[in-house]
Coordinates of N, CA and C in Angstrom, one line a residue:
M1 N 0.9 84.1 73.7 CA 1.2 84.2 75.2 C 1.8 85.6 75.4
T2 N 1.4 86.6 74.7 CA 2.0 87.9 74.8 C 1.1 88.7 75.8
N3 N 1.7 89.6 76.5 CA 1.1 90.5 77.5 C 1.1 91.9 76.8
S4 N -0.1 92.2 76.4 CA -0.2 93.5 75.7 C -1.2 94.5 76.2
S5 N -1.6 94.2 77.4 CA -2.6 95.0 78.1 C -2.0 96.3 78.5
P6 N -2.9 97.5 78.4 CA -2.5 98.8 78.7 C -2.1 98.7 80.3
V7 N -1.4 99.6 80.7 CA -0.8 99.8 82.0 C -1.8 100.6 83.0
S8 N -2.2 100.1 84.1 CA -3.0 100.9 84.9 C -2.0 101.7 85.9
G9 N -2.5 102.7 86.5 CA -1.6 103.7 87.3 C -0.8 103.0 88.4
D10 N -1.3 101.9 89.0 CA -0.6 101.1 90.1 C 0.0 99.9 89.5
A11 N 0.2 99.6 88.3 CA 0.7 98.5 87.8 C 2.2 98.2 88.0
Y12 N 2.9 99.2 88.5 CA 4.3 99.0 88.7 C 4.6 99.3 90.2
E13 N 3.7 99.2 91.1 CA 3.9 99.5 92.4 C 4.9 98.4 93.0
Y14 N 4.9 97.2 92.5 CA 5.9 96.3 93.1 C 7.3 96.6 92.9
L15 N 7.6 97.6 92.0 CA 9.0 98.1 91.9 C 9.5 98.7 93.2
D16 N 8.6 99.3 93.9 CA 9.1 99.9 95.3 C 8.6 99.0 96.3
N17 N 8.3 97.8 96.0 CA 7.8 96.8 97.0 C 8.8 96.4 98.0
D18 N 8.7 96.5 99.3 CA 9.5 95.9 100.3 C 8.8 95.0 101.2
S19 N 7.8 94.3 100.5 CA 7.1 93.3 101.3 C 7.9 92.1 101.6
P20 N 7.4 91.3 102.6 CA 8.2 90.1 102.9 C 8.4 89.2 101.7
E21 N 7.5 89.0 100.9 CA 7.6 88.3 99.7 C 8.8 88.8 98.7
E22 N 8.9 90.1 98.5 CA 9.9 90.7 97.7 C 11.2 90.5 98.4
Q23 N 11.3 90.6 99.7 CA 12.5 90.3 100.5 C 13.0 88.8 100.2
R24 N 12.0 88.0 100.2 CA 12.4 86.6 100.1 C 12.8 86.3 98.6
R25 N 12.2 87.1 97.6 CA 12.7 87.0 96.2 C 14.1 87.5 96.1
L26 N 14.3 88.6 96.8 CA 15.7 89.2 96.7 C 16.7 88.3 97.3
E27 N 16.4 87.6 98.5 CA 17.3 86.6 99.1 C 17.5 85.4 98.1
A28 N 16.5 85.0 97.4 CA 16.7 84.0 96.4 C 17.7 84.5 95.3
V29 N 17.5 85.7 94.9 CA 18.4 86.2 93.8 C 19.8 86.2 94.4
R30 N 20.1 86.5 95.7 CA 21.5 86.7 96.2 C 22.0 85.3 96.6
R31 N 21.2 84.3 96.8 CA 21.8 83.1 97.2 C 22.7 82.4 96.1
Y32 N 22.4 82.7 94.9 CA 23.1 82.2 93.8 C 24.5 82.9 93.5
R33 N 24.7 84.0 94.2 CA 26.1 84.8 94.2 C 26.4 85.1 92.7
L34 N 25.5 85.5 91.9 CA 25.9 85.8 90.5 C 25.9 87.3 90.3
V35 N 25.2 88.2 91.0 CA 25.3 89.6 90.8 C 26.7 90.1 91.2
D36 N 27.2 91.0 90.4 CA 28.5 91.6 90.5 C 29.6 90.6 90.3
Q37 N 29.4 89.5 89.5 CA 30.4 88.5 89.2 C 30.7 88.7 87.7
P38 N 31.9 88.1 87.4 CA 32.2 88.1 85.9 C 31.2 87.2 85.2
V39 N 31.1 87.5 83.9 CA 30.2 86.6 83.0 C 30.7 85.2 82.9
E40 N 29.8 84.3 83.1 CA 30.1 82.9 83.0 C 29.6 82.4 81.7
D41 N 30.5 81.4 81.2 CA 30.2 80.8 79.8 C 28.9 80.3 79.6
A42 N 28.3 79.5 80.6 CA 27.0 79.0 80.4 C 25.9 80.0 80.2
Y43 N 25.9 81.1 81.0 CA 24.9 82.1 80.7 C 25.1 82.9 79.3
D44 N 26.4 83.1 79.1 CA 26.7 83.7 77.8 C 26.3 82.9 76.6
R45 N 26.5 81.7 76.7 CA 26.0 80.7 75.6 C 24.5 80.9 75.6
I46 N 23.7 80.9 76.6 CA 22.3 81.0 76.6 C 21.8 82.3 75.9
A47 N 22.5 83.4 76.3 CA 22.1 84.7 75.6 C 22.5 84.7 74.1
F48 N 23.5 84.0 73.8 CA 23.9 83.8 72.4 C 22.8 83.2 71.6
V49 N 22.4 81.9 72.1 CA 21.3 81.1 71.3 C 20.0 82.0 71.4
A50 N 19.6 82.6 72.5 CA 18.4 83.4 72.4 C 18.5 84.4 71.3
G51 N 19.6 85.2 71.1 CA 19.7 86.1 70.0 C 19.6 85.4 68.7
A52 N 20.2 84.2 68.6 CA 20.2 83.5 67.2 C 18.9 83.1 66.9
I53 N 18.1 82.6 67.9 CA 16.7 82.1 67.6 C 15.8 83.2 67.2
F54 N 16.0 84.4 67.7 CA 15.1 85.5 67.3 C 15.8 86.5 66.2
D55 N 17.1 86.2 65.9 CA 17.9 86.9 65.0 C 17.9 88.5 65.5
T56 N 18.1 88.7 66.7 CA 18.2 90.1 67.3 C 19.7 90.3 67.5
P57 N 20.0 91.6 67.6 CA 21.3 92.0 67.8 C 21.7 92.0 69.1
I58 N 20.7 92.0 70.2 CA 21.0 92.0 71.6 C 20.2 90.9 72.3
A59 N 20.9 90.2 73.2 CA 20.2 89.3 74.0 C 20.9 89.2 75.4
T60 N 20.1 89.1 76.4 CA 20.7 89.1 77.7 C 20.1 88.0 78.7
V61 N 20.9 87.7 79.7 CA 20.4 87.0 80.8 C 20.5 87.9 82.0
S62 N 19.3 88.3 82.6 CA 19.3 89.3 83.6 C 18.8 88.8 85.0
L63 N 19.3 89.5 86.1 CA 18.7 89.2 87.4 C 18.3 90.6 88.0
V64 N 17.0 90.6 88.4 CA 16.4 91.9 88.9 C 16.8 92.0 90.4
E65 N 17.6 92.9 90.7 CA 18.0 93.2 92.1 C 17.2 94.3 92.6
Q66 N 17.4 94.7 93.9 CA 16.6 95.7 94.6 C 16.5 96.9 93.8
D67 N 17.6 97.5 93.3 CA 17.6 98.8 92.7 C 18.3 98.8 91.2
R68 N 18.4 97.7 90.6 CA 19.0 97.5 89.4 C 18.8 96.2 88.7
V69 N 19.0 96.1 87.4 CA 18.9 94.9 86.7 C 20.4 94.5 86.3
W70 N 20.9 93.4 86.9 CA 22.3 92.9 86.6 C 22.1 92.0 85.4
L71 N 23.1 92.3 84.4 CA 23.2 91.4 83.3 C 24.3 90.3 83.5
A72 N 23.7 89.1 83.8 CA 24.7 88.0 83.9 C 25.4 87.6 82.7
A73 N 24.8 87.9 81.6 CA 25.3 87.7 80.2 C 24.7 88.8 79.2
C74 N 25.4 89.3 78.4 CA 24.9 90.2 77.4 C 25.6 90.1 76.1
Q75 N 24.8 89.8 75.1 CA 25.3 89.6 73.8 C 24.8 90.9 73.0
G76 N 25.9 91.6 72.5 CA 25.5 92.7 71.5 C 25.7 94.1 72.2
L77 N 25.9 94.2 73.4 CA 26.2 95.4 74.1 C 27.5 95.3 74.9
T78 N 28.5 95.9 74.3 CA 29.8 95.9 75.0 C 29.9 96.7 76.1
G79 N 30.4 96.2 77.3 CA 30.7 96.9 78.5 C 29.5 97.2 79.4
V80 N 28.3 96.8 79.0 CA 27.2 97.0 79.8 C 26.9 95.8 80.8
R81 N 26.9 96.0 82.0 CA 26.7 95.0 82.9 C 25.4 95.2 83.8
E82 N 24.9 96.4 83.9 CA 23.6 96.6 84.6 C 22.8 97.8 83.9
V83 N 21.5 97.8 84.1 CA 20.6 98.9 83.7 C 19.7 99.2 84.9
G84 N 19.0 100.3 84.7 CA 18.0 100.7 85.7 C 16.9 99.8 85.8
K85 N 16.2 99.8 86.9 CA 15.0 99.1 87.2 C 13.7 99.7 86.7
E86 N 13.8 100.6 85.8 CA 12.5 101.2 85.3 C 11.5 100.2 84.7
P87 N 10.2 100.6 84.9 CA 9.1 99.6 84.4 C 9.1 99.4 83.0
G88 N 8.5 98.3 82.6 CA 8.3 98.1 81.2 C 9.1 97.0 80.5
L89 N 10.2 96.6 81.2 CA 11.1 95.6 80.7 C 11.4 94.7 81.7
C90 N 12.6 94.3 82.0 CA 13.0 93.2 82.9 C 12.3 93.2 84.2
A91 N 12.2 94.4 84.8 CA 11.6 94.5 86.1 C 10.1 94.1 86.1
S92 N 9.6 94.4 84.9 CA 8.1 94.0 84.7 C 7.8 92.6 84.5
V93 N 8.8 91.9 83.9 CA 8.6 90.4 83.5 C 8.5 89.6 84.9
I94 N 9.3 90.0 85.8 CA 9.2 89.1 87.1 C 7.9 89.2 87.8
A95 N 7.1 90.1 87.4 CA 5.7 90.2 88.0 C 4.7 89.3 87.5
Q96 N 5.2 88.5 86.6 CA 4.3 87.6 85.9 C 4.9 86.3 85.5
D97 N 4.0 85.3 85.1 CA 4.6 84.0 84.8 C 4.8 83.7 83.4
D98 N 4.2 84.5 82.4 CA 4.2 84.3 81.1 C 5.3 84.9 80.3
V99 N 5.5 84.6 79.1 CA 6.5 85.4 78.3 C 5.9 86.7 78.1
Y100 N 6.8 87.7 78.0 CA 6.3 89.1 77.9 C 7.0 89.7 76.7
V101 N 6.1 90.2 75.8 CA 6.5 90.7 74.5 C 6.1 92.1 74.2
I102 N 7.1 92.9 73.8 CA 6.7 94.3 73.3 C 7.1 94.2 71.8
N103 N 6.1 94.3 70.9 CA 6.4 94.2 69.5 C 6.9 95.5 68.9
N104 N 6.4 96.7 69.5 CA 6.9 98.0 69.1 C 6.8 98.9 70.3
A105 N 8.0 99.1 71.0 CA 8.0 99.9 72.2 C 7.7 101.4 72.0
A106 N 7.8 101.8 70.8 CA 7.5 103.2 70.5 C 6.0 103.6 70.7
V107 N 5.2 102.6 70.6 CA 3.8 102.8 70.7 C 3.1 102.0 71.8
D108 N 3.8 101.2 72.5 CA 3.4 100.4 73.6 C 3.3 101.2 74.8
P109 N 2.1 101.4 75.5 CA 1.9 102.1 76.7 C 2.8 101.7 77.9
R110 N 3.4 100.4 77.8 CA 4.1 99.9 78.9 C 5.5 100.5 78.8
T111 N 6.0 101.0 77.7 CA 7.4 101.3 77.5 C 7.6 102.6 77.0
L112 N 6.7 103.4 76.8 CA 6.8 104.7 76.0 C 7.9 105.6 76.7
E113 N 7.9 105.7 78.0 CA 8.8 106.6 78.7 C 10.1 105.9 79.2
H114 N 10.3 104.6 78.9 CA 11.5 103.9 79.3 C 12.7 104.5 78.6
P115 N 13.8 104.7 79.4 CA 15.0 105.4 78.9 C 15.7 104.6 77.6
L116 N 15.6 103.2 77.7 CA 16.2 102.4 76.5 C 15.3 102.6 75.3
V117 N 14.0 103.0 75.4 CA 13.2 103.3 74.2 C 13.5 104.7 73.8
R118 N 13.4 105.6 74.6 CA 13.5 107.0 74.3 C 15.0 107.5 74.0
G119 N 15.9 106.6 74.6 CA 17.3 107.1 74.4 C 18.1 106.5 73.1
E120 N 19.4 106.7 73.3 CA 20.2 106.3 72.1 C 20.1 104.9 71.5
L121 N 19.8 104.0 72.4 CA 19.5 102.6 72.0 C 18.3 102.5 71.1
G122 N 17.3 103.3 71.2 CA 16.1 103.2 70.5 C 15.4 101.9 70.5
L123 N 15.3 101.1 71.7 CA 14.6 99.8 71.7 C 13.3 99.9 71.2
R124 N 13.0 98.9 70.4 CA 11.6 98.8 69.7 C 10.9 97.5 70.1
F125 N 11.9 96.4 70.0 CA 11.4 95.1 70.3 C 12.0 94.5 71.4
Y126 N 11.2 93.8 72.3 CA 11.6 93.1 73.5 C 10.7 92.0 73.7
A127 N 11.5 90.8 73.9 CA 10.8 89.6 74.3 C 11.5 88.9 75.4
A128 N 10.9 88.6 76.5 CA 11.5 87.9 77.7 C 10.7 86.8 78.3
A129 N 11.3 85.9 78.9 CA 10.8 84.8 79.7 C 11.4 84.9 81.0
P130 N 10.6 84.8 82.0 CA 11.1 84.9 83.4 C 11.9 83.6 83.8
I131 N 12.9 83.9 84.6 CA 13.8 82.9 85.2 C 13.2 82.5 86.5
R132 N 12.6 81.3 86.6 CA 11.9 81.0 87.8 C 12.7 79.8 88.6
T133 N 13.0 80.1 89.8 CA 13.7 79.0 90.6 C 12.9 77.8 90.8
H134 N 13.5 76.8 91.2 CA 12.7 75.5 91.5 C 11.7 75.7 92.7
D135 N 12.0 76.8 93.5 CA 11.1 77.0 94.6 C 10.2 78.1 94.4
G136 N 10.0 78.5 93.1 CA 9.1 79.5 92.7 C 9.3 80.9 92.6
Y137 N 10.6 81.3 92.9 CA 10.8 82.9 92.8 C 11.2 83.2 91.3
R138 N 10.8 84.4 90.9 CA 11.2 84.8 89.5 C 12.2 85.8 89.8
L139 N 13.5 85.4 89.3 CA 14.7 86.2 89.5 C 15.1 87.2 88.5
G140 N 14.8 86.9 87.3 CA 15.1 87.8 86.1 C 14.6 87.3 84.9
T141 N 15.4 87.5 83.8 CA 14.8 87.0 82.5 C 15.9 86.6 81.6
V142 N 15.6 85.9 80.6 CA 16.3 85.7 79.3 C 15.6 86.5 78.3
N143 N 16.2 87.5 77.7 CA 15.5 88.3 76.9 C 16.2 88.6 75.6
V144 N 15.5 89.2 74.6 CA 16.0 89.6 73.3 C 15.5 90.9 72.9
I145 N 16.5 91.7 72.3 CA 16.1 93.1 72.1 C 16.5 93.5 70.6
D146 N 15.6 94.4 70.0 CA 16.0 94.9 68.7 C 15.6 96.4 68.7
N147 N 16.3 97.0 67.8 CA 16.0 98.5 67.5 C 15.0 98.7 66.4
R148 N 14.2 97.6 66.0 CA 13.2 97.7 65.1 C 12.1 96.8 65.5
P149 N 10.8 97.3 65.3 CA 9.7 96.4 65.6 C 9.6 95.1 64.9
R150 N 9.1 94.1 65.5 CA 9.0 92.8 64.9 C 7.9 92.0 65.4
E151 N 7.6 90.9 64.8 CA 6.6 89.9 65.3 C 7.4 88.6 65.7
V152 N 6.8 87.8 66.4 CA 7.4 86.5 66.9 C 6.5 85.4 66.7
T153 N 7.0 84.1 66.6 CA 6.3 82.9 66.5 C 6.1 82.3 67.8
Q154 N 5.1 81.4 68.0 CA 4.9 80.7 69.2 C 6.2 79.7 69.5
R155 N 6.6 79.2 68.4 CA 7.8 78.3 68.5 C 9.1 79.2 69.1
Q156 N 9.3 80.5 68.8 CA 10.3 81.3 69.3 C 10.1 81.5 70.8
L157 N 8.8 81.8 71.1 CA 8.5 82.1 72.5 C 8.7 80.9 73.4
T158 N 8.3 79.7 72.8 CA 8.6 78.5 73.6 C 10.0 78.2 73.9
A159 N 10.8 78.5 72.8 CA 12.3 78.4 72.9 C 12.9 79.3 74.0
L160 N 12.3 80.5 74.0 CA 12.7 81.5 75.0 C 12.5 81.0 76.5
T161 N 11.3 80.3 76.6 CA 10.9 79.7 77.9 C 11.8 78.6 78.3
H162 N 12.2 77.8 77.3 CA 13.1 76.7 77.6 C 14.5 77.2 77.9
L163 N 15.0 78.2 77.3 CA 16.2 78.8 77.7 C 16.2 79.5 79.1
A164 N 15.2 80.1 79.5 CA 15.0 80.6 80.9 C 15.1 79.4 81.9
S165 N 14.3 78.2 81.5 CA 14.5 77.0 82.4 C 16.0 76.5 82.4
M166 N 16.6 76.6 81.3 CA 18.0 76.2 81.4 C 18.8 77.1 82.3
V167 N 18.6 78.3 82.3 CA 19.2 79.2 83.3 C 19.0 78.8 84.7
S168 N 17.7 78.5 84.9 CA 17.3 78.1 86.3 C 18.1 76.8 86.7
D169 N 18.1 75.8 85.8 CA 18.8 74.6 86.1 C 20.3 74.9 86.3
E170 N 21.0 75.8 85.6 CA 22.4 76.3 85.8 C 22.6 76.9 87.2
L171 N 21.5 77.7 87.6 CA 21.6 78.3 88.9 C 21.6 77.3 90.0
E172 N 20.6 76.2 89.8 CA 20.7 75.2 90.9 C 22.0 74.4 90.9
L173 N 22.6 74.2 89.9 CA 23.9 73.6 89.9 C 25.0 74.5 90.6
R174 N 24.9 75.8 90.3 CA 25.7 76.8 91.0 C 25.5 76.7 92.5
L175 N 24.3 76.7 92.9 CA 23.9 76.6 94.3 C 24.5 75.3 94.9
M176 N 24.4 74.3 94.3 CA 25.0 73.0 94.8 C 26.5 73.1 95.1
V177 N 27.2 73.7 94.2 CA 28.6 74.0 94.3 C 28.9 74.9 95.5
I178 N 28.1 76.0 95.7 CA 28.3 77.0 96.7 C 28.0 76.2 98.0
R179 N 27.0 75.4 98.1 CA 26.6 74.7 99.4 C 27.7 73.7 99.7
S180 N 28.2 72.9 98.7 CA 29.2 72.0 98.9 C 30.6 72.6 99.4
A181 N 30.9 73.7 98.9 CA 32.1 74.4 99.3 C 31.9 74.9 100.7
A182 N 30.7 75.4 101.1 CA 30.6 75.8 102.4 C 30.6 74.7 103.4
A183 N 30.0 73.5 103.0 CA 30.1 72.4 103.9 C 31.4 71.9 104.2
E184 N 32.2 71.9 103.0 CA 33.7 71.5 103.1 C 34.5 72.4 104.0
Q185 N 34.2 73.8 103.9 CA 34.8 74.6 104.7 C 34.5 74.4 106.3
R186 N 33.2 74.1 106.5 CA 32.8 73.9 107.8 C 33.5 72.7 108.4
M187 N 33.7 71.6 107.6 CA 34.3 70.4 108.0 C 35.8 70.7 108.3
R188 N 36.5 71.5 107.5 CA 37.9 71.8 107.8 C 38.0 72.5 109.1
E189 N 37.1 73.5 109.3 CA 37.2 74.3 110.5 C 36.9 73.4 111.8
S190 N 36.0 72.5 111.6 CA 35.8 71.7 112.8 C 37.0 70.6 113.1
V191 N 37.8 70.3 112.2 CA 38.9 69.5 112.4 C 40.0 70.2 113.1
H192 N 40.2 71.5 112.8 CA 41.3 72.3 113.4 C 40.9 72.8 114.7

């Protein structure tokens, strides 16, 4: 289930997309109130497990915002909480339903010009599963990164998909807490 087709000229036009559908997707990202917040243990554990399954030095749980990718959790990169929304990695994964794999970013046409590939990090391997909400929006990814090319097994990709589903479940629990707190606040205000 890897996506290794070459990129057409308009393959990334969704990055500049301000369609009503993209606006609804962004509203879905924001309803969970996770962007610009401290790392929470649940997401940090999921990133850790993803890295352990693939034996990669870096694993993240990301949310794709309008102009950046927010790392809700990041194992292996100290002090990094957001990256650019350049095509080829997290921002590309949310345009599809399948697991997305780059076995060698140095030769993959989707990532040749990406700053994480050309820059100091020297990203070579990337695998990501989209985080889909229960109402169908793709918010971000659970992904693993290495600075050396590698192959993956179907079992690893299935595990990555399950981890992305676990993030979705955690987000729904978070939303229930947010909504319960808001309802409690409204009740308090109506009493006074």
